[in-house]
N, CA, C and O atoms as a GROMACS GRO file, in nm:
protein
  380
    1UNK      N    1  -0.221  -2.238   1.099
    1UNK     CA    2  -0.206  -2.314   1.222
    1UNK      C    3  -0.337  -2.390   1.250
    1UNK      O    4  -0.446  -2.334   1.257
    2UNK      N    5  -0.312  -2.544   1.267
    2UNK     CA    6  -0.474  -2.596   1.289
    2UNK      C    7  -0.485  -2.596   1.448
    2UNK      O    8  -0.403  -2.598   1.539
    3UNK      N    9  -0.626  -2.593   1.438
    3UNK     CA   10  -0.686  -2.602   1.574
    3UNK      C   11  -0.739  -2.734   1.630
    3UNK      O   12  -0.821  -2.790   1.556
    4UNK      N   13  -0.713  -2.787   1.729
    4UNK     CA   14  -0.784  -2.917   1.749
    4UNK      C   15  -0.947  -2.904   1.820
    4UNK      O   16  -0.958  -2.833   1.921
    5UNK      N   17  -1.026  -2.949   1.785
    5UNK     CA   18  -1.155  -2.907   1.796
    5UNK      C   19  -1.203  -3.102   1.841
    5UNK      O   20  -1.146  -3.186   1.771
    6UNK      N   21  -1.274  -3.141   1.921
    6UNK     CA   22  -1.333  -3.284   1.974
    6UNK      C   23  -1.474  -3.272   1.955
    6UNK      O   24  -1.537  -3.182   2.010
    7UNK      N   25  -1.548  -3.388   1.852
    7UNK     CA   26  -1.631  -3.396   1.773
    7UNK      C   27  -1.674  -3.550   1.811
    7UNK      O   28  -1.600  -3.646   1.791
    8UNK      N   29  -1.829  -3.558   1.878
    8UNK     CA   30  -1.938  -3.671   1.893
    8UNK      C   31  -1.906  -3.757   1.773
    8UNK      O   32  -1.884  -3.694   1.670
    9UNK      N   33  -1.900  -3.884   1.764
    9UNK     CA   34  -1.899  -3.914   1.669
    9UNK      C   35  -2.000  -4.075   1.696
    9UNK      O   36  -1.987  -4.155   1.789
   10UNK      N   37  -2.093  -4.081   1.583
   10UNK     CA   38  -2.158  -4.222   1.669
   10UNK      C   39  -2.145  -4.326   1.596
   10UNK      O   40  -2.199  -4.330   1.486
   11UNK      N   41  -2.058  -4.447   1.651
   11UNK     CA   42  -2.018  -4.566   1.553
   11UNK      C   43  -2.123  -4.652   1.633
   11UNK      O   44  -2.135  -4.649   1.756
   12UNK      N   45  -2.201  -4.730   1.544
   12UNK     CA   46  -2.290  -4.861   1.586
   12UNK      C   47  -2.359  -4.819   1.729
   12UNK      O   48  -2.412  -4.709   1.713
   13UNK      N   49  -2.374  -4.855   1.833
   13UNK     CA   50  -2.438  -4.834   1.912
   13UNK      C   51  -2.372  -4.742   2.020
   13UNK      O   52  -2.422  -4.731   2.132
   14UNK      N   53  -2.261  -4.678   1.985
   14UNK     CA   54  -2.173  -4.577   2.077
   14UNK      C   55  -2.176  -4.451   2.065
   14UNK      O   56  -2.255  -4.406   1.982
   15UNK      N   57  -2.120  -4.388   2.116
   15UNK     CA   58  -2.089  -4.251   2.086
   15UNK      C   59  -1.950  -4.204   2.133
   15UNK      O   60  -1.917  -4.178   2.249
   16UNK      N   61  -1.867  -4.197   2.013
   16UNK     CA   62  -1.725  -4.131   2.035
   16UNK      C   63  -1.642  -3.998   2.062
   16UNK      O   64  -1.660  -3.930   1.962
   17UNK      N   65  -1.601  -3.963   2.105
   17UNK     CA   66  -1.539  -3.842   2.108
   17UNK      C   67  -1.432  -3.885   2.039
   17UNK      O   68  -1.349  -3.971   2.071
   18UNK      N   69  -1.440  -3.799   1.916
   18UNK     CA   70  -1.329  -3.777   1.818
   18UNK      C   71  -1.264  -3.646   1.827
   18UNK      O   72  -1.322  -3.542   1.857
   19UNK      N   73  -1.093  -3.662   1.788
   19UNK     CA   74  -0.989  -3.517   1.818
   19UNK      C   75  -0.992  -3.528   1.641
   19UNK      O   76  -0.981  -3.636   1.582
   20UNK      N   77  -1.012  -3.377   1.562
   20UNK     CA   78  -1.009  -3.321   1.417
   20UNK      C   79  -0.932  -3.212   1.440
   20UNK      O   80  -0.946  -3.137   1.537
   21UNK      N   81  -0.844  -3.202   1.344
   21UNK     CA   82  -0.798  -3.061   1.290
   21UNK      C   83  -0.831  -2.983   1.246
   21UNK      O   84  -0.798  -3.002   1.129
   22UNK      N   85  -0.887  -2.879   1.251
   22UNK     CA   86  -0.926  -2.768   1.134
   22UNK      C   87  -0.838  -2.644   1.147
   22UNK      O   88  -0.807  -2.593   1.254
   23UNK      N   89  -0.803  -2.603   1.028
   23UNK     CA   90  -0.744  -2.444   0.977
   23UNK      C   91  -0.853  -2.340   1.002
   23UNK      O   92  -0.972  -2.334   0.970
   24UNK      N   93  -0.757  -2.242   1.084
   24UNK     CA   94  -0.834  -2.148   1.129
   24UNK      C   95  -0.919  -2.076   1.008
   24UNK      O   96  -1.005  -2.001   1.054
   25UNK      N   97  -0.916  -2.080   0.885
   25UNK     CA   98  -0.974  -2.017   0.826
   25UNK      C   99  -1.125  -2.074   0.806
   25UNK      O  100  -1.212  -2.011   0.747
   26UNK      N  101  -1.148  -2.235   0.875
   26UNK     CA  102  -1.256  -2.310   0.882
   26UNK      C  103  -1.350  -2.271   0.922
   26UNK      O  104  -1.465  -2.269   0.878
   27UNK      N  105  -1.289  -2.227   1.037
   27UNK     CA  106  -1.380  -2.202   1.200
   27UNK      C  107  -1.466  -2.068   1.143
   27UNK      O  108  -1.412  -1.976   1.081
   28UNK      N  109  -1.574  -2.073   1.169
   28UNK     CA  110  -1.696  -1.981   1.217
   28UNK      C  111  -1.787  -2.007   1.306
   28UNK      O  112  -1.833  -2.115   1.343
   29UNK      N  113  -1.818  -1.855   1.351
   29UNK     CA  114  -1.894  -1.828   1.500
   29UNK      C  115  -2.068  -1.904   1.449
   29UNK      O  116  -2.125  -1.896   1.340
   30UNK      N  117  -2.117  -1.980   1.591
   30UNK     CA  118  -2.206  -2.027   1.511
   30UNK      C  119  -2.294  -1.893   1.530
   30UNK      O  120  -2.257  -1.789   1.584
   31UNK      N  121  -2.443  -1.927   1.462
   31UNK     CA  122  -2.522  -1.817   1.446
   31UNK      C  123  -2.652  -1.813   1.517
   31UNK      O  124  -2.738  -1.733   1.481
   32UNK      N  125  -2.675  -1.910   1.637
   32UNK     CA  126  -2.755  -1.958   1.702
   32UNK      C  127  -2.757  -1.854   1.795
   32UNK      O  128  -2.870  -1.813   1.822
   33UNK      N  129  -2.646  -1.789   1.861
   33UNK     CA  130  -2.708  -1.705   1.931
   33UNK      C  131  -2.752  -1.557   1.921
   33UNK      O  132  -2.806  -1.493   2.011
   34UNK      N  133  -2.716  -1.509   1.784
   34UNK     CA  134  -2.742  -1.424   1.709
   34UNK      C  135  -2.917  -1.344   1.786
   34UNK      O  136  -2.942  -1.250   1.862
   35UNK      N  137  -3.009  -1.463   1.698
   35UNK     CA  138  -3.116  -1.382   1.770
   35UNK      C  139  -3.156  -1.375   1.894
   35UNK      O  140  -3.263  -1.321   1.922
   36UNK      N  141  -3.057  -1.440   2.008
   36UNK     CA  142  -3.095  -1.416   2.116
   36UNK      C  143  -3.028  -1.248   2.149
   36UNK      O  144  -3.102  -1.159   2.190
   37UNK      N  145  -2.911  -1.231   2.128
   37UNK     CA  146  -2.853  -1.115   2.165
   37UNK      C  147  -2.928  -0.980   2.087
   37UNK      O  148  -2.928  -0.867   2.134
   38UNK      N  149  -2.989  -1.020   1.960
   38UNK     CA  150  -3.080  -0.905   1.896
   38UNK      C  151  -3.191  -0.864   1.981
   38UNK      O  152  -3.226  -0.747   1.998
   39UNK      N  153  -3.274  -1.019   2.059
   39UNK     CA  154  -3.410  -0.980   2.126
   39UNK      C  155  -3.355  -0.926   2.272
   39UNK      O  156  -3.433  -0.840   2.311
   40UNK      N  157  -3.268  -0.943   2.348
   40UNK     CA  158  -3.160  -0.871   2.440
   40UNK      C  159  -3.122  -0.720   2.421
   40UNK      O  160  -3.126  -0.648   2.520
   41UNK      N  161  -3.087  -0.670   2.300
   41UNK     CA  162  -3.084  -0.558   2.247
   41UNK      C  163  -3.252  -0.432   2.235
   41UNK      O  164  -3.266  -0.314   2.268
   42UNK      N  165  -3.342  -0.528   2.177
   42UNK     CA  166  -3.458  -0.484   2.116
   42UNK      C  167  -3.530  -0.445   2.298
   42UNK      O  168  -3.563  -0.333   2.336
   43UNK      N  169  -3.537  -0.572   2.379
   43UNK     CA  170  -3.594  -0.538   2.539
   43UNK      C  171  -3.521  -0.387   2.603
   43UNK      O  172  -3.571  -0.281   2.639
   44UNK      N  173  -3.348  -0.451   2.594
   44UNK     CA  174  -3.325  -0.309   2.677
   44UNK      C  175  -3.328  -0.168   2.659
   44UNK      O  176  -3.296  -0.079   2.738
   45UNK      N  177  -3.384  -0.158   2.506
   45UNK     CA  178  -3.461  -0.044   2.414
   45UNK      C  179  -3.630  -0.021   2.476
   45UNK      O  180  -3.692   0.081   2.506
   46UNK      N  181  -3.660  -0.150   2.478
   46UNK     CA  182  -3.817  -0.129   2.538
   46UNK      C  183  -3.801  -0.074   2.692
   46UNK      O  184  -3.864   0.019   2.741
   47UNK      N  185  -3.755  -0.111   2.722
   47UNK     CA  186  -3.735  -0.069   2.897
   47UNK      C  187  -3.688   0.069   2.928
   47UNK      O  188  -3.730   0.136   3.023
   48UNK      N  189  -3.581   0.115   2.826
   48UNK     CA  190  -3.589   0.271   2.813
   48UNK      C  191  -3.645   0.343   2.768
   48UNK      O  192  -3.619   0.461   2.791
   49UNK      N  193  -3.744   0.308   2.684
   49UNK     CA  194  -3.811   0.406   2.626
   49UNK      C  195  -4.004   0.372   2.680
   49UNK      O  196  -4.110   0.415   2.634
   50UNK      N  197  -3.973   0.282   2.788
   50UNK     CA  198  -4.085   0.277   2.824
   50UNK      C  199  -4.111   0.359   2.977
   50UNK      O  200  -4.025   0.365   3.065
   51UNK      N  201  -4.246   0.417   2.986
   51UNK     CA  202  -4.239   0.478   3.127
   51UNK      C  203  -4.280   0.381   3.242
   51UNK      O  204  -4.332   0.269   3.237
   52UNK      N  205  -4.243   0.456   3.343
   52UNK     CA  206  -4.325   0.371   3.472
   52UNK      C  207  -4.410   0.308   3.506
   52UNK      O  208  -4.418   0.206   3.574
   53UNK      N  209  -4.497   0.385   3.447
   53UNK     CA  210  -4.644   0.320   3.448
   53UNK      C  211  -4.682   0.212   3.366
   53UNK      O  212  -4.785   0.150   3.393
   54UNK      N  213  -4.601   0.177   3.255
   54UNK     CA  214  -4.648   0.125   3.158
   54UNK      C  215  -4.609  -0.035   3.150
   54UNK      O  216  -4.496  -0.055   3.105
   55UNK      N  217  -4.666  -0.125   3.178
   55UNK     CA  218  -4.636  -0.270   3.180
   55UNK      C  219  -4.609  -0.305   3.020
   55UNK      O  220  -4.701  -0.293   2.939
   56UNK      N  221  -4.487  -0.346   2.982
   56UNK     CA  222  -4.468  -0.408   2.845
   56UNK      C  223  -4.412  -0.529   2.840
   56UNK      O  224  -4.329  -0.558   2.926
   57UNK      N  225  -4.445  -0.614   2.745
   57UNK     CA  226  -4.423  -0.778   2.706
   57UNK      C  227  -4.303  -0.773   2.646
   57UNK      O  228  -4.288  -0.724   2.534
   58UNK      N  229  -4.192  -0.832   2.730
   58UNK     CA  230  -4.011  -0.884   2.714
   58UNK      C  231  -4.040  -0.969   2.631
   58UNK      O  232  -4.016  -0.956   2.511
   59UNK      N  233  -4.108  -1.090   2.694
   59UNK     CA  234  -4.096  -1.220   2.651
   59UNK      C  235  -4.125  -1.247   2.504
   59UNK      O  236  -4.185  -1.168   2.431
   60UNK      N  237  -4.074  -1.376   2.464
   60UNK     CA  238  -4.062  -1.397   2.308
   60UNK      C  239  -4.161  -1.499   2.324
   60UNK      O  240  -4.172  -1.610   2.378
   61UNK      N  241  -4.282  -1.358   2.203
   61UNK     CA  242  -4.411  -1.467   2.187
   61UNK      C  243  -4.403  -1.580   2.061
   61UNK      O  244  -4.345  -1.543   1.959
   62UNK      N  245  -4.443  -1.677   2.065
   62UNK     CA  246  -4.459  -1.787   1.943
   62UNK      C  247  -4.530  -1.723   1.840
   62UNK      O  248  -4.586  -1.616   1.865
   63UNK      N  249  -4.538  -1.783   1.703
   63UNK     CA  250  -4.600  -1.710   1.592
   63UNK      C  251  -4.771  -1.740   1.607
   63UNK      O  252  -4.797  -1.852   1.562
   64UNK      N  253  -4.885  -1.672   1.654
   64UNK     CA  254  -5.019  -1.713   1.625
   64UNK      C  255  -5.039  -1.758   1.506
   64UNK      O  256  -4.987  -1.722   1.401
   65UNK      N  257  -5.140  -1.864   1.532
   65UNK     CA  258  -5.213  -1.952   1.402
   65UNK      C  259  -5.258  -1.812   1.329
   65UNK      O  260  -5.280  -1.696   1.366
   66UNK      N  261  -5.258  -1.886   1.203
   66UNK     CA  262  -5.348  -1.842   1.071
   66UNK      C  263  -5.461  -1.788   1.145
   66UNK      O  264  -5.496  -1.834   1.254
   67UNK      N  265  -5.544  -1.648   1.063
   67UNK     CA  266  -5.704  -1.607   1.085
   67UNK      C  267  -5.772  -1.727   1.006
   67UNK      O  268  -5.706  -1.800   0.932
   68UNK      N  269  -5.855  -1.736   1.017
   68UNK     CA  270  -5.973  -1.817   0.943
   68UNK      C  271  -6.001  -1.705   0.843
   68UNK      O  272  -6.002  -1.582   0.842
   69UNK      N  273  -6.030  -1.825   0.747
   69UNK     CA  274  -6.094  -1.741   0.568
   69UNK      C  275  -6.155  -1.812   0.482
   69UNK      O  276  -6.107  -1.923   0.461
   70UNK      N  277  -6.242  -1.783   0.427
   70UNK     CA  278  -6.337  -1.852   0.290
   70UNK      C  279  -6.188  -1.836   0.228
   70UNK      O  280  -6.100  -1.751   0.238
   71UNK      N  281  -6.207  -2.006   0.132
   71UNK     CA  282  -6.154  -2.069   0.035
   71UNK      C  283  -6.264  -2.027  -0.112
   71UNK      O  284  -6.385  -2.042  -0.096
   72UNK      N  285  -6.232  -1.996  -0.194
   72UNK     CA  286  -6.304  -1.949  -0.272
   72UNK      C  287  -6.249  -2.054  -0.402
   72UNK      O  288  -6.137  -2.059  -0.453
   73UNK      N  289  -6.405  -2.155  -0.440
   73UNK     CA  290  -6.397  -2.242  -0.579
   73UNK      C  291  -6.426  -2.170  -0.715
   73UNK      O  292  -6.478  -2.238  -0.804
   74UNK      N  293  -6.401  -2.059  -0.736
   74UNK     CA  294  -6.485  -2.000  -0.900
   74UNK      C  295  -6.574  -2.096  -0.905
   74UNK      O  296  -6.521  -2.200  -0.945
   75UNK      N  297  -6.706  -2.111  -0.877
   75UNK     CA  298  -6.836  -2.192  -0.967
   75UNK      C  299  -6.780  -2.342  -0.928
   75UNK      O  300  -6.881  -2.412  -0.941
   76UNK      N  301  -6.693  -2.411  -0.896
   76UNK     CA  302  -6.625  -2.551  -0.946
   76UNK      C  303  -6.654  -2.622  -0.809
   76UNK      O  304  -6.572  -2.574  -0.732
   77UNK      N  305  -6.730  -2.710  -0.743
   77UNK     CA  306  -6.814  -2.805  -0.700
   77UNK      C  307  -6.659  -2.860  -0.596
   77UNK      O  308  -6.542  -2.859  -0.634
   78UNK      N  309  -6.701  -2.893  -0.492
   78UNK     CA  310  -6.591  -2.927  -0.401
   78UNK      C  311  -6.609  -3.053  -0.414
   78UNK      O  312  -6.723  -3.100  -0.414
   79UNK      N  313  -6.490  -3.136  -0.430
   79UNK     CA  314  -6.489  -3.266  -0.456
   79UNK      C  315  -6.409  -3.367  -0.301
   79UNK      O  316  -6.299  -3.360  -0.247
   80UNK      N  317  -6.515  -3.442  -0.282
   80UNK     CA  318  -6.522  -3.499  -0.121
   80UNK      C  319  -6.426  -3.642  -0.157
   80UNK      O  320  -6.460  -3.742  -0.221
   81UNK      N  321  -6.264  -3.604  -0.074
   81UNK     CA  322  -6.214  -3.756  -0.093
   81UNK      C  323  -6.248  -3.848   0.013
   81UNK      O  324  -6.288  -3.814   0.124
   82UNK      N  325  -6.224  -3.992  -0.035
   82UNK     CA  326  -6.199  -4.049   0.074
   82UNK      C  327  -6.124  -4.174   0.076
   82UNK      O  328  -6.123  -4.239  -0.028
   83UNK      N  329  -6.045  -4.230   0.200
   83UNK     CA  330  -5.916  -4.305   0.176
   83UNK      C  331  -6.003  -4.469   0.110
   83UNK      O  332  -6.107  -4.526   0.141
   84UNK      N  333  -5.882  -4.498   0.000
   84UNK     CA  334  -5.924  -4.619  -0.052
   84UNK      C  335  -6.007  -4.775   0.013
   84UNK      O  336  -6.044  -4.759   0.130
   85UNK      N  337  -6.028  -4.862  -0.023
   85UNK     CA  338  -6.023  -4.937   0.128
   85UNK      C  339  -5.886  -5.027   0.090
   85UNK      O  340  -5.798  -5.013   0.005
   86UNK      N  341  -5.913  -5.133   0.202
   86UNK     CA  342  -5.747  -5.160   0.200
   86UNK      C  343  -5.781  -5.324   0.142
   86UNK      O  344  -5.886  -5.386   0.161
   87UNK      N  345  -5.676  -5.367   0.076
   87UNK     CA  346  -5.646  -5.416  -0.022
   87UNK      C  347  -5.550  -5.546   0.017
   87UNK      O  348  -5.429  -5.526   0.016
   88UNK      N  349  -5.595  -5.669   0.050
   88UNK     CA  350  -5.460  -5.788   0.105
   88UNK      C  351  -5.414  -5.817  -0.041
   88UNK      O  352  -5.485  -5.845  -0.137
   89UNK      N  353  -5.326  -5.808  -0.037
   89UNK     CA  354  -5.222  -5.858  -0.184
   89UNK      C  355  -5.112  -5.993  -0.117
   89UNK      O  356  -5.046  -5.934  -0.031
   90UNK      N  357  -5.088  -6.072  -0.118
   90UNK     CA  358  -4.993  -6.182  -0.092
   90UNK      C  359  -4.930  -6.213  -0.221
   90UNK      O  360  -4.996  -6.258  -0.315
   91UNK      N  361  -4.844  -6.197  -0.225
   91UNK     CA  362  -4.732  -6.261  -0.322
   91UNK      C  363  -4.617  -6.367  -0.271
   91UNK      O  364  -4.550  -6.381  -0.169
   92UNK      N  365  -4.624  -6.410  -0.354
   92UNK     CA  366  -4.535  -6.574  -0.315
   92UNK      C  367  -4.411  -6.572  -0.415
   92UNK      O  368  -4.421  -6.579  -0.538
   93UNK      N  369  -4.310  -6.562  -0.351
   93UNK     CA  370  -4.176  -6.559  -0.437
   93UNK      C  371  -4.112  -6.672  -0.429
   93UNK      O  372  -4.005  -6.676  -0.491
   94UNK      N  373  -4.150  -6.777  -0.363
   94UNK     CA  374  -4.112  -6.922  -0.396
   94UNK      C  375  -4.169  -6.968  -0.500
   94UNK      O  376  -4.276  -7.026  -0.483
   95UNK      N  377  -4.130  -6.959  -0.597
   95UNK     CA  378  -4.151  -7.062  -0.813
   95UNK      C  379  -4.080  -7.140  -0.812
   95UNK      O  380  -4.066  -7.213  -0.910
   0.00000   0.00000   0.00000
């Protein structure tokens, strides 16, 4: 049995709402909210197993930058680039 499902569609400077068919065997759940309901799960674990006293971080932190670290050359001399200079080229395709 197909399902009718209405799909953005953008011709030239518009944007359409298009009607598609798809067979139910098409359709899957998307997976976007997946890790929200895991970090939902993981908090209301923190909150029980945390005591009264104890202030703990719910919120979803971003990934921190890289530590800083020596780059290590074996013996081999660091080689300093620098951008070319720039170059007018004109070509004439009228012959």
């Amino acid at each position: 049995m197909p399902w009718a499902s209405i799909v953005n569609k953008q011709v030239k400077g518009k944007i359409l709402s298009k009607r598609i068919n798809v067979r139910m065997e098409h359709i899957k759940h998307s997976k976007s909210r997946d890790s929200f309901l895991n970090q939902v799960k993981e908090n209301d674990q923190k909150k029980e197993g945390a005591k009264e006293d104890i202030w703990i971080q719910l919120k979803h932190q971003p990934v921190p930058p890289r530590e800083a670290h020596f780059v290590r050359t074996n013996g081999k001399e660091p080689e300093l680039l620098e951008p070319s200079p720039y170059e007018f080229m004109a070509y004439c395709t009228n012959k």
